[in-house]
Amino acid sequence: MPSNSKIKILVSDDDLTARIIMQETLASDDIEVLEAENGKRAVEQFEKHQPALILLDVSMPLMNGFEVCEHIRALESGKHVPIIMVTGSDDLESIHKSYSVGATDFIAKPIKWEILAQRVKYILRASQAFADQMSQQKELHKLAFYDALTGLPNRLLLLKDLQSFLAMARRNDYQAAMLYIDLDRFKRINDTMGHSIGDKLLRKVAHRLQENMRDSDVFSRVGDEELMSNGQLSSFGGDEFTIFLSQLRNSSEAMLVAERVIQSFIKPFKLEQFEVVITPSIGISIFPDDGENAESLLKNADTAMYSAKEAGRSCFKFYRDSMNATAAIRLQLEQDLRTALKSGEIVPFYQPQICAETGNIVSVEALVRWLPAQGGIIPPDEFIPIAEETGLINDLGLLVLQHSCKQAKQWLDQGHRIRVAVNVSAHQFRQLDFTQVVEKTLKECNLPPSLLELELTESVIMSDAEENIKRLIELKNLGVTLAVDDFGTGYSSLSYLKKFPIDILKIDRAFMCDVNSAPDDIAIVEAILALAKSLKLGVIAEGIEEAEQIDILKSSKNLLLQGYLFSRPLAAEKITPLLNQNFTHFMQN
């Protein structure tokens, strides 16, 4: 066995003969014996070689055995190493003193060498078993109390530590603060770029938050040893983090930390070939005003965080009592949405898409609406974000797909060959069985695939272009029409756009203008039209509200027009009478 892999034992005795006999007795193929002729040398040898066991004679020059034992036990690396003291046979006082300074065992003189060898082997085995147990305990503690992805303390550890933090704050009459941080639209990054990119982003966010705490003015007034008692950064799983500040002079210090966190997110995160910009929304609750225990502080900081999101994101909000009412409304809305999905209150409305050449309706876009049983209508911008945050977006998307295909089949049976366009969320598109779901729905509704159009946003299809090309080809092979929605708002690569098996570019309403608009705006629309022409793609222009907007589009082939000029989104029964109408007169200026 190579020397560097042997178990090291340190023997310290000022008697050369005793050291030689110990060397002969203990050394083997597995054990290397180190020697020290005095106490000072023993300390040096321990610090240099970190032996697995130490034999110390009590009476030695420079430092006696007791002093060496105390010194080693004070070191972090020496807390658990076995130390055997060699004492006189009748010296009970030395034996008691050995244990009091931290010795593991003692050997009385004169030494019985065979017994010493066996005792050393036994203690080494026990020490190894103890070390394994300690290692397992540390690993279990890490698994239980630390987030596996970021390495940060998790919710359990924070709740455990908060008891002592808050007790200290009460004793010293400190204010304390809980900052609840949520990453804005993180699910969209996960859905569009993939979970591996999302995980890398979370690790980088955790690192940046740690750097922010080290550099913060609030923490610079305390020493490094006090940093963790003054502030603890924790991961609550997923895209949620907390910072607990336990020693504040006033609540404005919490505001400074929140401002610094938001400022630190301005710099993009570099993730492989991507540069990702993400923003935090932060809710702040103050101890003791907003809660006197961990649960209430966390709950109220979480409530304030949602208020920050509603205020536009990338900001912070302090908790106020009135926020609980808003949070209750939001929770009720989520519960009502779950019920609405089962009770038939969620239905698609349809907005016509007019052929610019003939003036006839050739297709419609399905737009989801919530019609509560008690009357009225809940707009999509109120419930779609909740659906995305709670995972209900998949159920909602499937419902719209199924309803739309049934409706298109019903119109077909009535003699109207109308294509229906259904929006596909990033989360739906990334489902491994999405193509099979579409195929099954078409078969169940007995709808020709050419009468279904799937609309995907530019950012979704570009998130993982190579992989998404495969999925788009699978969908295209079903015979459906594929459209890129909100075109011009994302980051398409022309080289990839040519590879995608898409049929239609849908110009975002933000770009719709007329001949009197700024030249730059007109140039953007004309560039998109030229691109569509070169790639032999159809074009849908949405957001048409005035006839003048059509003038700059007239040269386009395969052009469809959509907007309030022709019709608002309507229930299916109100669309049916429009299918026989011609809208050419709306386009005459």
mmCIF file of N, CA and C in Angstrom, residues 10 34 43 52 191 243 262 306-307 338 345 347 374 379 462 499 512 520-521 587 589:
data_model
loop_
_atom_site.group_PDB
_atom_site.id
_atom_site.type_symbol
_atom_site.label_atom_id
_atom_site.label_comp_id
_atom_site.label_asym_id
_atom_site.label_seq_id
_atom_site.Cartn_x
_atom_site.Cartn_y
_atom_site.Cartn_z
ATOM 1 N N LEU A 10 0.075 9.408 15.469
ATOM 2 C CA LEU A 10 1.123 10.253 16.036
ATOM 3 C C LEU A 10 1.449 9.771 17.447
ATOM 4 N N LEU A 34 3.990 8.376 13.114
ATOM 5 C CA LEU A 34 4.732 9.637 13.156
ATOM 6 C C LEU A 34 5.223 9.847 14.589
ATOM 7 N N VAL A 43 2.193 19.183 18.374
ATOM 8 C CA VAL A 43 1.207 20.092 17.763
ATOM 9 C C VAL A 43 1.552 20.331 16.298
ATOM 10 N N ALA A 52 -4.910 10.111 12.352
ATOM 11 C CA ALA A 52 -6.206 9.553 12.724
ATOM 12 C C ALA A 52 -6.286 9.205 14.199
ATOM 13 N N ASP A 191 -40.623 27.276 -19.546
ATOM 14 C CA ASP A 191 -41.410 26.662 -20.607
ATOM 15 C C ASP A 191 -40.775 26.842 -21.981
ATOM 16 N N ILE A 243 -35.214 36.814 2.147
ATOM 17 C CA ILE A 243 -34.114 37.374 2.921
ATOM 18 C C ILE A 243 -34.708 37.833 4.247
ATOM 19 N N ILE A 262 -33.261 44.684 -6.549
ATOM 20 C CA ILE A 262 -33.855 45.028 -7.846
ATOM 21 C C ILE A 262 -32.798 45.603 -8.778
ATOM 22 N N TYR A 306 -47.297 39.727 -3.972
ATOM 23 C CA TYR A 306 -48.319 39.705 -5.028
ATOM 24 C C TYR A 306 -48.798 41.117 -5.348
ATOM 25 N N SER A 307 -48.824 41.966 -4.337
ATOM 26 C CA SER A 307 -49.177 43.362 -4.579
ATOM 27 C C SER A 307 -48.143 44.034 -5.469
ATOM 28 N N ARG A 338 -60.919 26.969 -11.076
ATOM 29 C CA ARG A 338 -60.936 25.500 -11.094
ATOM 30 C C ARG A 338 -62.356 24.979 -11.300
ATOM 31 N N GLU A 345 -68.131 27.253 -17.692
ATOM 32 C CA GLU A 345 -68.139 28.714 -17.733
ATOM 33 C C GLU A 345 -67.021 29.269 -18.620
ATOM 34 N N VAL A 347 -65.360 29.395 -22.081
ATOM 35 C CA VAL A 347 -65.746 29.087 -23.468
ATOM 36 C C VAL A 347 -64.899 29.921 -24.422
ATOM 37 N N GLN A 374 -73.282 33.670 -12.589
ATOM 38 C CA GLN A 374 -74.079 34.770 -12.048
ATOM 39 C C GLN A 374 -74.120 35.972 -12.977
ATOM 40 N N PRO A 379 -62.363 39.272 -17.772
ATOM 41 C CA PRO A 379 -61.428 39.392 -18.898
ATOM 42 C C PRO A 379 -60.243 38.447 -18.761
ATOM 43 N N MET A 462 -38.639 29.840 -30.831
ATOM 44 C CA MET A 462 -37.207 30.143 -30.914
ATOM 45 C C MET A 462 -36.437 29.746 -29.659
ATOM 46 N N LYS A 499 -36.199 27.181 -41.655
ATOM 47 C CA LYS A 499 -36.284 25.745 -41.392
ATOM 48 C C LYS A 499 -37.627 25.343 -40.779
ATOM 49 N N MET A 512 -49.297 47.590 -36.273
ATOM 50 C CA MET A 512 -50.282 48.011 -37.258
ATOM 51 C C MET A 512 -50.403 49.532 -37.279
ATOM 52 N N ASP A 520 -40.614 54.945 -39.888
ATOM 53 C CA ASP A 520 -39.987 53.765 -39.283
ATOM 54 C C ASP A 520 -41.010 52.663 -39.024
ATOM 55 N N ASP A 521 -42.210 53.051 -38.543
ATOM 56 C CA ASP A 521 -43.260 52.067 -38.275
ATOM 57 C C ASP A 521 -43.705 51.390 -39.566
ATOM 58 N N MET A 587 -63.283 47.627 -46.443
ATOM 59 C CA MET A 587 -61.894 47.859 -46.850
ATOM 60 C C MET A 587 -61.755 48.975 -47.871
ATOM 61 N N ASN A 589 -61.593 52.688 -48.938
ATOM 62 C CA ASN A 589 -61.242 53.942 -48.261
ATOM 63 C C ASN A 589 -61.571 55.116 -49.170
#
